[in-house]
Amino acid sequence: MLLHVGGMRSALGLLAVRRACCLSRTTHNSPQTLEYKPIKKVMVANRGEIAIRVFRACTELGIRTVAVYSEQDTGQMHRQKADEAYLIGKGLPPVAAYLDIPDIIKVAKENDVDAIHPGYGFLSERSDFAQACVDAGVRFIGPSPDVVRKMGDKVEARSIAIRAGVPVVPGTDGPITCLSEAQEFSNTYGFPIIFKAAYGGGGRGMRVVKEYEELEENYQRAYSEALAAFGNGALFVEKFIERPRHIEVQILGDKYGNVIHLYERDCSIQRRHQKVVEIAPAVQLDPHLRDRLTADSVNLARQVGYENAGTVEFLVDKHGRHYFIEVNSRLQVEHTVTEQVTDVDLVHAQLRVCEGRSLPELGLKQDKIRINGFAIQCRVTTEDPARGFQPDTGRLELSIKLFKKKQK
């Protein structure tokens, strides 16, 4: 059964019948004998758009949904879209509420939640959260806690890539502990270099250094940003690749060692290391380079026994050489463009894999995955150009007026 995006809404009756048939099964019908355990209720430990996205997939598959919300999010839409909703982090600031692991697990246990989807951001790449779910007898919809830990540690992920034969950017073997180590690296490899947070991503804790005079200031800033964002200021250093293409490959694995890719996305257009435009597939990408990128992604995933959805990210230099940079062990914001061009519903696949289904059983075999057309995702950045592009808030009005004018 292929997990198609197109036609899914009109096929809910068929899915319900299919699900009813599946409920009577007690074992996986592949040659392996892992037990198939249908999911009846899913909590999304997140808010906003991604929570609603997962709720929609669950509803399509006949799975009951649970939202959690902070005191500040009482009126938010994701609370209204779920079958059940519960307050978490009482008395805490809004971000801290969604990071309150004990309270989230407590709500899940009290309300018979079978599985928790972390969404993206917040706890999605926290191995301690994945482990807390497992310890509580609640399934984590994502990779195993050990894989989340390995992929979340950028230095260990780099070492795994090297063992898998995947090319990496020249960089330190482990997190640096002082400024002098950064100075030593720059003396060996020259400038420019880049500081990166060892235990986080999303552009935070990243600082490019183009000359020696900038080294100390950027080291201190990168450390402070990483500490504030991830609770750990550890950094590692890499040679900075100038004007690269940023290409990422969507992967999907199951509990039986099967791993496939769903081709690539180009996210080279960025603002302050934050992706602004995502295109699937990448435009004018050499077919041989595409083959190398996808093969390396699958090999790396197999190296760690990767399960569920993930993204392997690469830089491609002006000579067409590619370098591994990181693995995001979660669903990404831009997963929808991949769904559009491959006609595969990634959230459906996440849920089915978590239940114990194999990719072949779901109709997800590599030779069946095809690209059809292009899809583009653009993100709105709320910045004020008159104030040096400082973050800004307010009502979005201009584009609405332009849209109404065009409609007339």
mmCIF file of C-alpha atoms in Angstrom:
data_model
loop_
_atom_site.group_PDB
_atom_site.id
_atom_site.type_symbol
_atom_site.label_atom_id
_atom_site.label_comp_id
_atom_site.label_asym_id
_atom_site.label_seq_id
_atom_site.Cartn_x
_atom_site.Cartn_y
_atom_site.Cartn_z
ATOM 1 C CA MET A 1 0.000 0.000 0.000
ATOM 2 C CA LEU A 2 1.720 3.171 -1.187
ATOM 3 C CA LEU A 3 1.282 6.110 1.178
ATOM 4 C CA HIS A 4 0.027 8.626 -1.365
ATOM 5 C CA VAL A 5 -0.558 12.323 -0.719
ATOM 6 C CA GLY A 6 -2.856 12.748 -3.704
ATOM 7 C CA GLY A 7 -6.334 11.296 -3.320
ATOM 8 C CA MET A 8 -5.842 10.626 0.394
ATOM 9 C CA ARG A 9 -8.845 12.615 1.546
ATOM 10 C CA SER A 10 -11.184 10.809 -0.831
ATOM 11 C CA ALA A 11 -9.907 7.430 0.277
ATOM 12 C CA LEU A 12 -10.606 7.662 3.996
ATOM 13 C CA GLY A 13 -13.229 4.924 3.833
ATOM 14 C CA LEU A 14 -10.771 2.541 2.214
ATOM 15 C CA LEU A 15 -8.117 3.454 4.777
ATOM 16 C CA ALA A 16 -10.548 2.783 7.605
ATOM 17 C CA VAL A 17 -11.278 -0.674 6.195
ATOM 18 C CA ARG A 18 -7.573 -1.313 5.727
ATOM 19 C CA ARG A 19 -6.881 -0.228 9.298
ATOM 20 C CA ALA A 20 -9.662 -2.445 10.650
ATOM 21 C CA CYS A 21 -8.108 -5.410 8.881
ATOM 22 C CA CYS A 22 -4.688 -4.519 10.290
ATOM 23 C CA LEU A 23 -5.970 -4.419 13.861
ATOM 24 C CA SER A 24 -6.568 -8.168 13.835
ATOM 25 C CA ARG A 25 -2.940 -8.880 13.022
ATOM 26 C CA THR A 26 -0.554 -9.753 15.808
ATOM 27 C CA THR A 27 2.663 -10.120 13.881
ATOM 28 C CA HIS A 28 4.451 -8.450 11.027
ATOM 29 C CA ASN A 29 3.919 -10.385 7.782
ATOM 30 C CA SER A 30 7.453 -9.815 6.513
ATOM 31 C CA PRO A 31 10.028 -12.609 6.972
ATOM 32 C CA GLN A 32 11.093 -10.941 10.221
ATOM 33 C CA THR A 33 8.914 -11.402 13.295
ATOM 34 C CA LEU A 34 8.766 -8.033 15.032
ATOM 35 C CA GLU A 35 5.338 -7.512 16.528
ATOM 36 C CA TYR A 36 2.916 -5.182 14.774
ATOM 37 C CA LYS A 37 1.342 -2.861 17.356
ATOM 38 C CA PRO A 38 -1.304 -0.501 15.986
ATOM 39 C CA ILE A 39 -1.307 3.017 17.398
ATOM 40 C CA LYS A 40 -4.643 4.184 18.774
ATOM 41 C CA LYS A 41 -3.747 7.566 20.260
ATOM 42 C CA VAL A 42 -0.933 10.016 19.387
ATOM 43 C CA MET A 43 0.237 13.055 21.322
ATOM 44 C CA VAL A 44 2.168 15.781 19.496
ATOM 45 C CA ALA A 45 4.664 17.367 21.901
ATOM 46 C CA ASN A 46 4.665 20.604 19.919
ATOM 47 C CA ARG A 47 2.466 23.467 18.803
ATOM 48 C CA GLY A 48 1.270 25.368 15.738
ATOM 49 C CA GLU A 49 1.569 24.194 12.151
ATOM 50 C CA ILE A 50 3.487 20.952 12.701
ATOM 51 C CA ALA A 51 1.076 19.784 15.415
ATOM 52 C CA ILE A 52 -1.858 20.368 13.055
ATOM 53 C CA ARG A 53 -0.009 18.585 10.218
ATOM 54 C CA VAL A 54 0.463 15.465 12.350
ATOM 55 C CA PHE A 55 -3.118 15.607 13.640
ATOM 56 C CA ARG A 56 -4.387 15.605 10.050
ATOM 57 C CA ALA A 57 -2.350 12.495 9.204
ATOM 58 C CA CYS A 58 -3.574 10.741 12.348
ATOM 59 C CA THR A 59 -7.196 11.562 11.572
ATOM 60 C CA GLU A 60 -6.784 10.180 8.045
ATOM 61 C CA LEU A 61 -5.524 6.932 9.554
ATOM 62 C CA GLY A 62 -8.226 6.709 12.230
ATOM 63 C CA ILE A 63 -5.871 7.518 15.115
ATOM 64 C CA ARG A 64 -7.093 9.654 18.025
ATOM 65 C CA THR A 65 -5.073 12.847 18.687
ATOM 66 C CA VAL A 66 -3.855 14.673 21.795
ATOM 67 C CA ALA A 67 -2.558 18.252 21.936
ATOM 68 C CA VAL A 68 -0.535 19.883 24.684
ATOM 69 C CA TYR A 69 -0.436 23.626 25.180
ATOM 70 C CA SER A 70 1.212 26.244 27.401
ATOM 71 C CA GLU A 71 -0.775 28.787 29.383
ATOM 72 C CA GLN A 72 0.031 31.373 26.699
ATOM 73 C CA ASP A 73 -1.309 29.089 23.932
ATOM 74 C CA THR A 74 -4.791 28.547 25.360
ATOM 75 C CA GLY A 75 -6.449 29.965 22.231
ATOM 76 C CA GLN A 76 -4.084 28.506 19.642
ATOM 77 C CA MET A 77 -5.490 26.519 16.728
ATOM 78 C CA HIS A 78 -3.531 23.332 17.390
ATOM 79 C CA ARG A 79 -5.429 22.962 20.678
ATOM 80 C CA GLN A 80 -8.735 23.147 18.811
ATOM 81 C CA LYS A 81 -7.726 20.671 16.087
ATOM 82 C CA ALA A 82 -6.989 17.733 18.413
ATOM 83 C CA ASP A 83 -9.490 15.281 19.876
ATOM 84 C CA GLU A 84 -8.097 16.008 23.353
ATOM 85 C CA ALA A 85 -5.949 18.848 24.718
ATOM 86 C CA TYR A 86 -4.101 19.266 28.021
ATOM 87 C CA LEU A 87 -2.187 22.083 29.713
ATOM 88 C CA ILE A 88 1.529 21.545 30.341
ATOM 89 C CA GLY A 89 4.196 23.582 32.107
ATOM 90 C CA LYS A 90 1.856 25.512 34.371
ATOM 91 C CA GLY A 91 3.557 28.719 35.537
ATOM 92 C CA LEU A 92 6.432 28.342 33.067
ATOM 93 C CA PRO A 93 7.381 30.663 30.184
ATOM 94 C CA PRO A 94 5.964 29.469 26.806
ATOM 95 C CA VAL A 95 9.131 27.812 25.476
ATOM 96 C CA ALA A 96 9.987 26.185 28.801
ATOM 97 C CA ALA A 97 6.509 24.620 28.930
ATOM 98 C CA TYR A 98 7.121 22.673 25.716
ATOM 99 C CA LEU A 99 10.487 21.516 27.090
ATOM 100 C CA ASP A 100 8.991 20.147 30.323
ATOM 101 C CA ILE A 101 9.674 16.445 29.738
ATOM 102 C CA PRO A 102 8.278 15.128 33.064
ATOM 103 C CA ASP A 103 4.986 16.985 32.599
ATOM 104 C CA ILE A 104 4.600 15.856 28.972
ATOM 105 C CA ILE A 105 5.231 12.225 29.931
ATOM 106 C CA LYS A 106 2.844 12.545 32.884
ATOM 107 C CA VAL A 107 0.024 13.810 30.631
ATOM 108 C CA ALA A 108 0.726 11.024 28.124
ATOM 109 C CA LYS A 109 0.564 8.307 30.786
ATOM 110 C CA GLU A 110 -2.564 9.694 32.428
ATOM 111 C CA ASN A 111 -4.434 9.771 29.123
ATOM 112 C CA ASP A 112 -3.453 6.422 27.586
ATOM 113 C CA VAL A 113 -1.288 7.854 24.816
ATOM 114 C CA ASP A 114 0.339 5.101 22.713
ATOM 115 C CA ALA A 115 2.936 7.240 20.930
ATOM 116 C CA ILE A 116 4.392 10.753 20.958
ATOM 117 C CA HIS A 117 5.363 12.688 17.831
ATOM 118 C CA PRO A 118 7.911 15.411 18.664
ATOM 119 C CA GLY A 119 7.338 17.570 15.550
ATOM 120 C CA TYR A 120 10.350 19.795 14.858
ATOM 121 C CA GLY A 121 12.187 22.124 17.206
ATOM 122 C CA PHE A 122 11.641 21.919 20.971
ATOM 123 C CA LEU A 123 12.317 18.278 22.025
ATOM 124 C CA SER A 124 12.495 16.717 18.558
ATOM 125 C CA GLU A 125 16.250 16.029 18.667
ATOM 126 C CA ARG A 126 16.618 15.445 22.400
ATOM 127 C CA SER A 127 17.715 11.881 23.085
ATOM 128 C CA ASP A 128 16.725 12.231 26.744
ATOM 129 C CA PHE A 129 13.139 12.895 25.645
ATOM 130 C CA ALA A 130 13.139 9.888 23.310
ATOM 131 C CA GLN A 131 14.508 7.781 26.174
ATOM 132 C CA ALA A 132 11.923 9.155 28.614
ATOM 133 C CA CYS A 133 9.182 8.044 26.217
ATOM 134 C CA VAL A 134 10.639 4.542 25.972
ATOM 135 C CA ASP A 135 11.083 4.305 29.758
ATOM 136 C CA ALA A 136 7.442 5.296 30.231
ATOM 137 C CA GLY A 137 6.225 2.643 27.791
ATOM 138 C CA VAL A 138 5.191 5.243 25.216
ATOM 139 C CA ARG A 139 6.487 4.917 21.658
ATOM 140 C CA PHE A 140 8.619 7.759 20.289
ATOM 141 C CA ILE A 141 7.774 8.475 16.644
ATOM 142 C CA GLY A 142 11.312 8.860 15.392
ATOM 143 C CA PRO A 143 14.686 7.118 15.594
ATOM 144 C CA SER A 144 15.825 5.194 18.663
ATOM 145 C CA PRO A 145 17.184 7.274 21.588
ATOM 146 C CA ASP A 146 20.712 6.065 20.813
ATOM 147 C CA VAL A 147 20.502 7.192 17.179
ATOM 148 C CA VAL A 148 19.002 10.544 18.200
ATOM 149 C CA ARG A 149 21.938 10.992 20.579
ATOM 150 C CA LYS A 150 24.552 10.082 17.980
ATOM 151 C CA MET A 151 23.057 12.297 15.283
ATOM 152 C CA GLY A 152 22.498 15.168 17.723
ATOM 153 C CA ASP A 153 26.191 15.165 18.603
ATOM 154 C CA LYS A 154 27.647 16.822 15.499
ATOM 155 C CA VAL A 155 31.144 15.554 16.281
ATOM 156 C CA GLU A 156 30.040 11.927 16.679
ATOM 157 C CA ALA A 157 27.847 12.184 13.560
ATOM 158 C CA ARG A 158 30.895 13.394 11.657
ATOM 159 C CA SER A 159 32.925 10.396 12.875
ATOM 160 C CA ILE A 160 30.138 8.023 11.815
ATOM 161 C CA ALA A 161 30.083 9.645 8.367
ATOM 162 C CA ILE A 162 33.816 9.097 8.003
ATOM 163 C CA ARG A 163 33.434 5.425 8.952
ATOM 164 C CA ALA A 164 30.652 5.116 6.356
ATOM 165 C CA GLY A 165 32.989 6.509 3.685
ATOM 166 C CA VAL A 166 31.074 9.780 3.339
ATOM 167 C CA PRO A 167 33.252 12.858 2.604
ATOM 168 C CA VAL A 168 33.303 15.553 5.297
ATOM 169 C CA VAL A 169 34.556 19.137 5.517
ATOM 170 C CA PRO A 170 37.971 19.424 7.255
ATOM 171 C CA GLY A 171 37.265 20.100 10.928
ATOM 172 C CA THR A 172 38.193 19.348 14.528
ATOM 173 C CA ASP A 173 37.850 15.749 15.714
ATOM 174 C CA GLY A 174 35.906 16.810 18.805
ATOM 175 C CA PRO A 175 34.484 19.877 20.527
ATOM 176 C CA ILE A 176 37.082 22.513 21.275
ATOM 177 C CA THR A 177 37.549 23.623 24.873
ATOM 178 C CA CYS A 178 39.306 26.962 24.448
ATOM 179 C CA LEU A 179 40.145 29.733 22.008
ATOM 180 C CA SER A 180 43.721 28.497 21.506
ATOM 181 C CA GLU A 181 42.429 25.300 19.830
ATOM 182 C CA ALA A 182 40.524 27.426 17.329
ATOM 183 C CA GLN A 183 43.673 29.453 16.704
ATOM 184 C CA GLU A 184 45.630 26.265 16.108
ATOM 185 C CA PHE A 185 43.031 24.997 13.617
ATOM 186 C CA SER A 186 43.065 28.288 11.691
ATOM 187 C CA ASN A 187 46.849 28.205 11.523
ATOM 188 C CA THR A 188 46.653 24.748 9.918
ATOM 189 C CA TYR A 189 43.775 25.262 7.475
ATOM 190 C CA GLY A 190 43.680 29.029 7.037
ATOM 191 C CA PHE A 191 40.637 31.285 6.856
ATOM 192 C CA PRO A 192 37.702 31.395 6.482
ATOM 193 C CA ILE A 193 36.559 28.979 9.195
ATOM 194 C CA ILE A 194 33.195 28.473 10.887
ATOM 195 C CA PHE A 195 32.234 27.794 14.495
ATOM 196 C CA LYS A 196 29.272 25.437 14.950
ATOM 197 C CA ALA A 197 27.346 24.329 18.012
ATOM 198 C CA ALA A 198 28.317 20.739 18.789
ATOM 199 C CA TYR A 199 24.886 19.828 20.178
ATOM 200 C CA GLY A 200 22.369 21.740 18.087
ATOM 201 C CA GLY A 201 21.547 23.207 14.705
ATOM 202 C CA GLY A 202 19.144 25.592 13.024
ATOM 203 C CA GLY A 203 21.833 28.196 12.453
ATOM 204 C CA ARG A 204 22.276 28.999 16.147
ATOM 205 C CA GLY A 205 25.796 28.992 17.516
ATOM 206 C CA MET A 206 27.223 29.391 13.999
ATOM 207 C CA ARG A 207 29.786 32.107 13.288
ATOM 208 C CA VAL A 208 31.948 32.586 10.188
ATOM 209 C CA VAL A 209 35.435 33.978 10.797
ATOM 210 C CA LYS A 210 37.239 35.467 7.796
ATOM 211 C CA GLU A 211 40.385 36.805 9.461
ATOM 212 C CA TYR A 212 42.428 36.376 12.622
ATOM 213 C CA GLU A 213 41.245 39.646 14.209
ATOM 214 C CA GLU A 214 37.647 38.367 14.270
ATOM 215 C CA LEU A 215 38.468 35.047 15.902
ATOM 216 C CA GLU A 216 38.096 35.788 19.618
ATOM 217 C CA GLU A 217 34.890 37.837 19.312
ATOM 218 C CA ASN A 218 33.147 35.231 17.146
ATOM 219 C CA TYR A 219 34.283 32.384 19.389
ATOM 220 C CA GLN A 220 32.685 34.093 22.402
ATOM 221 C CA ARG A 221 29.482 34.900 20.500
ATOM 222 C CA ALA A 222 29.113 31.383 19.098
ATOM 223 C CA TYR A 223 29.674 29.896 22.562
ATOM 224 C CA SER A 224 27.065 32.195 24.128
ATOM 225 C CA GLU A 225 24.495 31.470 21.396
ATOM 226 C CA ALA A 226 24.997 27.705 21.673
ATOM 227 C CA LEU A 227 24.750 27.822 25.466
ATOM 228 C CA ALA A 228 21.528 29.859 25.361
ATOM 229 C CA ALA A 229 19.902 27.741 22.630
ATOM 230 C CA PHE A 230 20.946 24.214 23.621
ATOM 231 C CA GLY A 231 22.125 24.440 27.218
ATOM 232 C CA ASN A 232 25.640 23.473 26.103
ATOM 233 C CA GLY A 233 28.156 25.931 24.656
ATOM 234 C CA ALA A 234 30.462 23.285 23.165
ATOM 235 C CA LEU A 235 31.667 24.192 19.670
ATOM 236 C CA PHE A 236 33.577 22.541 16.884
ATOM 237 C CA VAL A 237 35.393 24.209 14.022
ATOM 238 C CA GLU A 238 35.298 23.533 10.285
ATOM 239 C CA LYS A 239 36.875 24.994 7.206
ATOM 240 C CA PHE A 240 34.228 27.321 5.744
ATOM 241 C CA ILE A 241 33.150 26.443 2.192
ATOM 242 C CA GLU A 242 32.414 29.717 0.406
ATOM 243 C CA ARG A 243 29.299 30.099 -1.765
ATOM 244 C CA PRO A 244 28.293 26.413 -1.648
ATOM 245 C CA ARG A 245 25.006 24.833 -2.576
ATOM 246 C CA HIS A 246 23.214 23.394 0.440
ATOM 247 C CA ILE A 247 21.599 20.109 -0.605
ATOM 248 C CA GLU A 248 19.710 17.806 1.743
ATOM 249 C CA VAL A 249 18.451 14.272 1.140
ATOM 250 C CA GLN A 250 15.233 12.921 2.662
ATOM 251 C CA ILE A 251 15.616 9.398 4.054
ATOM 252 C CA LEU A 252 13.192 6.894 5.536
ATOM 253 C CA GLY A 253 14.070 3.729 7.435
ATOM 254 C CA ASP A 254 12.136 0.958 9.177
ATOM 255 C CA LYS A 255 12.731 -1.487 12.038
ATOM 256 C CA TYR A 256 14.033 -4.171 9.674
ATOM 257 C CA GLY A 257 17.092 -2.415 8.251
ATOM 258 C CA ASN A 258 15.386 -1.148 5.086
ATOM 259 C CA VAL A 259 16.388 2.399 4.132
ATOM 260 C CA ILE A 260 15.280 4.428 1.119
ATOM 261 C CA HIS A 261 15.774 8.007 -0.027
ATOM 262 C CA LEU A 262 13.134 10.315 -1.433
ATOM 263 C CA TYR A 263 15.620 12.415 -3.405
ATOM 264 C CA GLU A 264 16.875 15.864 -2.485
ATOM 265 C CA ARG A 265 15.917 19.429 -1.671
ATOM 266 C CA ASP A 266 17.963 22.549 -2.425
ATOM 267 C CA CYS A 267 18.002 24.964 0.518
ATOM 268 C CA SER A 268 20.862 27.209 -0.608
ATOM 269 C CA ILE A 269 18.886 30.457 -0.246
ATOM 270 C CA GLN A 270 19.318 31.321 3.420
ATOM 271 C CA ARG A 271 19.245 34.271 5.774
ATOM 272 C CA ARG A 272 21.600 34.147 8.783
ATOM 273 C CA HIS A 273 22.003 30.382 8.274
ATOM 274 C CA GLN A 274 18.205 29.962 8.320
ATOM 275 C CA LYS A 275 16.597 28.392 5.257
ATOM 276 C CA VAL A 276 14.289 30.754 3.372
ATOM 277 C CA VAL A 277 13.543 28.924 0.100
ATOM 278 C CA GLU A 278 13.340 25.139 -0.362
ATOM 279 C CA ILE A 279 13.140 23.541 -3.808
ATOM 280 C CA ALA A 280 12.539 19.859 -4.568
ATOM 281 C CA PRO A 281 14.234 18.439 -6.499
ATOM 282 C CA ALA A 282 17.391 20.593 -6.805
ATOM 283 C CA VAL A 283 17.567 22.474 -10.091
ATOM 284 C CA GLN A 284 20.401 21.659 -12.527
ATOM 285 C CA LEU A 285 21.954 19.060 -10.241
ATOM 286 C CA ASP A 286 24.314 16.745 -12.078
ATOM 287 C CA PRO A 287 22.731 13.249 -12.179
ATOM 288 C CA HIS A 288 26.002 11.608 -11.088
ATOM 289 C CA LEU A 289 26.244 13.989 -8.119
ATOM 290 C CA ARG A 290 22.627 13.199 -7.213
ATOM 291 C CA ASP A 291 23.483 9.493 -7.238
ATOM 292 C CA ARG A 292 26.463 10.073 -4.941
ATOM 293 C CA LEU A 293 24.461 12.239 -2.520
ATOM 294 C CA THR A 294 21.582 9.772 -2.231
ATOM 295 C CA ALA A 295 23.869 6.727 -1.983
ATOM 296 C CA ASP A 296 25.950 8.344 0.764
ATOM 297 C CA SER A 297 22.778 9.284 2.669
ATOM 298 C CA VAL A 298 21.438 5.733 2.588
ATOM 299 C CA ASN A 299 24.831 4.256 3.550
ATOM 300 C CA LEU A 300 25.130 6.626 6.496
ATOM 301 C CA ALA A 301 21.613 5.762 7.685
ATOM 302 C CA ARG A 302 22.367 2.038 7.482
ATOM 303 C CA GLN A 303 25.606 2.586 9.400
ATOM 304 C CA VAL A 304 23.624 3.647 12.490
ATOM 305 C CA GLY A 305 20.485 1.523 12.000
ATOM 306 C CA TYR A 306 18.360 4.561 11.235
ATOM 307 C CA GLU A 307 14.609 4.184 11.718
ATOM 308 C CA ASN A 308 11.814 6.585 10.696
ATOM 309 C CA ALA A 309 12.191 9.890 8.803
ATOM 310 C CA GLY A 310 15.355 11.983 8.691
ATOM 311 C CA THR A 311 17.402 14.338 6.556
ATOM 312 C CA VAL A 312 21.080 14.125 5.622
ATOM 313 C CA GLU A 313 22.572 17.525 4.807
ATOM 314 C CA PHE A 314 25.491 18.308 2.502
ATOM 315 C CA LEU A 315 27.440 21.239 1.118
ATOM 316 C CA VAL A 316 28.431 21.144 -2.559
ATOM 317 C CA ASP A 317 31.353 23.359 -3.592
ATOM 318 C CA LYS A 318 31.924 25.082 -6.923
ATOM 319 C CA HIS A 319 33.853 22.035 -8.198
ATOM 320 C CA GLY A 320 30.909 19.684 -7.562
ATOM 321 C CA ARG A 321 32.495 18.061 -4.498
ATOM 322 C CA HIS A 322 30.036 17.268 -1.725
ATOM 323 C CA TYR A 323 30.651 17.249 2.024
ATOM 324 C CA PHE A 324 28.487 15.849 4.822
ATOM 325 C CA ILE A 325 27.515 18.401 7.474
ATOM 326 C CA GLU A 326 24.788 16.860 9.662
ATOM 327 C CA VAL A 327 21.767 14.618 10.063
ATOM 328 C CA ASN A 328 18.458 16.025 11.289
ATOM 329 C CA SER A 329 16.871 13.068 13.083
ATOM 330 C CA ARG A 330 13.323 14.367 12.762
ATOM 331 C CA LEU A 331 10.726 15.602 10.318
ATOM 332 C CA GLN A 332 11.678 18.981 8.851
ATOM 333 C CA VAL A 333 9.620 22.076 8.122
ATOM 334 C CA GLU A 334 10.214 21.575 4.393
ATOM 335 C CA HIS A 335 9.123 17.925 4.257
ATOM 336 C CA THR A 336 6.011 18.967 2.333
ATOM 337 C CA VAL A 337 7.898 19.807 -0.872
ATOM 338 C CA THR A 338 9.273 16.266 -0.959
ATOM 339 C CA GLU A 339 5.763 14.917 -0.447
ATOM 340 C CA GLN A 340 4.519 16.960 -3.389
ATOM 341 C CA VAL A 341 7.106 15.671 -5.886
ATOM 342 C CA THR A 342 7.245 12.029 -4.721
ATOM 343 C CA ASP A 343 3.561 11.573 -3.824
ATOM 344 C CA VAL A 344 4.561 9.944 -0.522
ATOM 345 C CA ASP A 345 2.994 11.079 2.763
ATOM 346 C CA LEU A 346 5.939 11.172 5.155
ATOM 347 C CA VAL A 347 3.863 11.515 8.327
ATOM 348 C CA HIS A 348 1.739 8.500 7.377
ATOM 349 C CA ALA A 349 4.986 6.607 6.822
ATOM 350 C CA GLN A 350 6.342 7.720 10.212
ATOM 351 C CA LEU A 351 3.244 6.436 11.967
ATOM 352 C CA ARG A 352 3.176 3.112 10.111
ATOM 353 C CA VAL A 353 6.896 2.477 10.689
ATOM 354 C CA CYS A 354 6.420 3.208 14.380
ATOM 355 C CA GLU A 355 3.625 0.610 14.450
ATOM 356 C CA GLY A 356 6.057 -2.000 13.126
ATOM 357 C CA ARG A 357 5.285 -2.030 9.414
ATOM 358 C CA SER A 358 8.150 -2.492 6.934
ATOM 359 C CA LEU A 359 8.785 -0.120 4.043
ATOM 360 C CA PRO A 360 8.215 -2.838 1.395
ATOM 361 C CA GLU A 361 4.922 -3.723 3.061
ATOM 362 C CA LEU A 362 3.899 -0.082 2.696
ATOM 363 C CA GLY A 363 4.832 -0.139 -0.976
ATOM 364 C CA LEU A 364 7.856 2.067 -0.306
ATOM 365 C CA LYS A 365 10.630 0.481 -2.368
ATOM 366 C CA GLN A 366 13.454 2.513 -3.894
ATOM 367 C CA ASP A 367 12.619 1.579 -7.479
ATOM 368 C CA LYS A 368 9.043 2.763 -6.927
ATOM 369 C CA ILE A 369 10.031 6.283 -5.808
ATOM 370 C CA ARG A 370 9.802 8.743 -8.684
ATOM 371 C CA ILE A 371 10.078 12.528 -8.996
ATOM 372 C CA ASN A 372 7.172 14.300 -10.651
ATOM 373 C CA GLY A 373 7.648 18.039 -11.262
ATOM 374 C CA PHE A 374 8.970 20.650 -8.821
ATOM 375 C CA ALA A 375 7.752 22.093 -5.530
ATOM 376 C CA ILE A 376 8.909 25.277 -3.776
ATOM 377 C CA GLN A 377 8.451 26.394 -0.183
ATOM 378 C CA CYS A 378 9.108 30.037 0.750
ATOM 379 C CA ARG A 379 9.255 31.267 4.330
ATOM 380 C CA VAL A 380 8.261 34.722 5.509
ATOM 381 C CA THR A 381 10.943 36.426 7.616
ATOM 382 C CA THR A 382 9.677 39.104 9.987
ATOM 383 C CA GLU A 383 12.515 41.628 9.866
ATOM 384 C CA ASP A 384 12.576 45.405 9.521
ATOM 385 C CA PRO A 385 14.969 46.604 6.748
ATOM 386 C CA ALA A 386 14.836 50.151 8.156
ATOM 387 C CA ARG A 387 16.396 48.907 11.404
ATOM 388 C CA GLY A 388 19.208 46.834 9.971
ATOM 389 C CA PHE A 389 16.938 43.806 9.466
ATOM 390 C CA GLN A 390 16.243 43.467 13.178
ATOM 391 C CA PRO A 391 13.487 40.981 14.152
ATOM 392 C CA ASP A 392 10.070 42.602 14.001
ATOM 393 C CA THR A 393 6.437 41.850 14.788
ATOM 394 C CA GLY A 394 3.155 43.183 13.497
ATOM 395 C CA ARG A 395 0.310 42.589 11.091
ATOM 396 C CA LEU A 396 1.083 41.337 7.565
ATOM 397 C CA GLU A 397 -0.959 43.673 5.336
ATOM 398 C CA LEU A 398 0.844 44.534 2.067
ATOM 399 C CA SER A 399 0.730 41.074 0.486
ATOM 400 C CA ILE A 400 -2.933 40.711 1.475
ATOM 401 C CA LYS A 401 -3.770 44.007 -0.283
ATOM 402 C CA LEU A 402 -1.817 42.965 -3.368
ATOM 403 C CA PHE A 403 -3.637 39.636 -3.427
ATOM 404 C CA LYS A 404 -7.049 41.317 -3.183
ATOM 405 C CA LYS A 405 -6.114 43.779 -5.935
ATOM 406 C CA LYS A 406 -5.034 40.929 -8.200
ATOM 407 C CA GLN A 407 -8.303 39.060 -7.505
ATOM 408 C CA LYS A 408 -10.304 42.071 -8.748
#
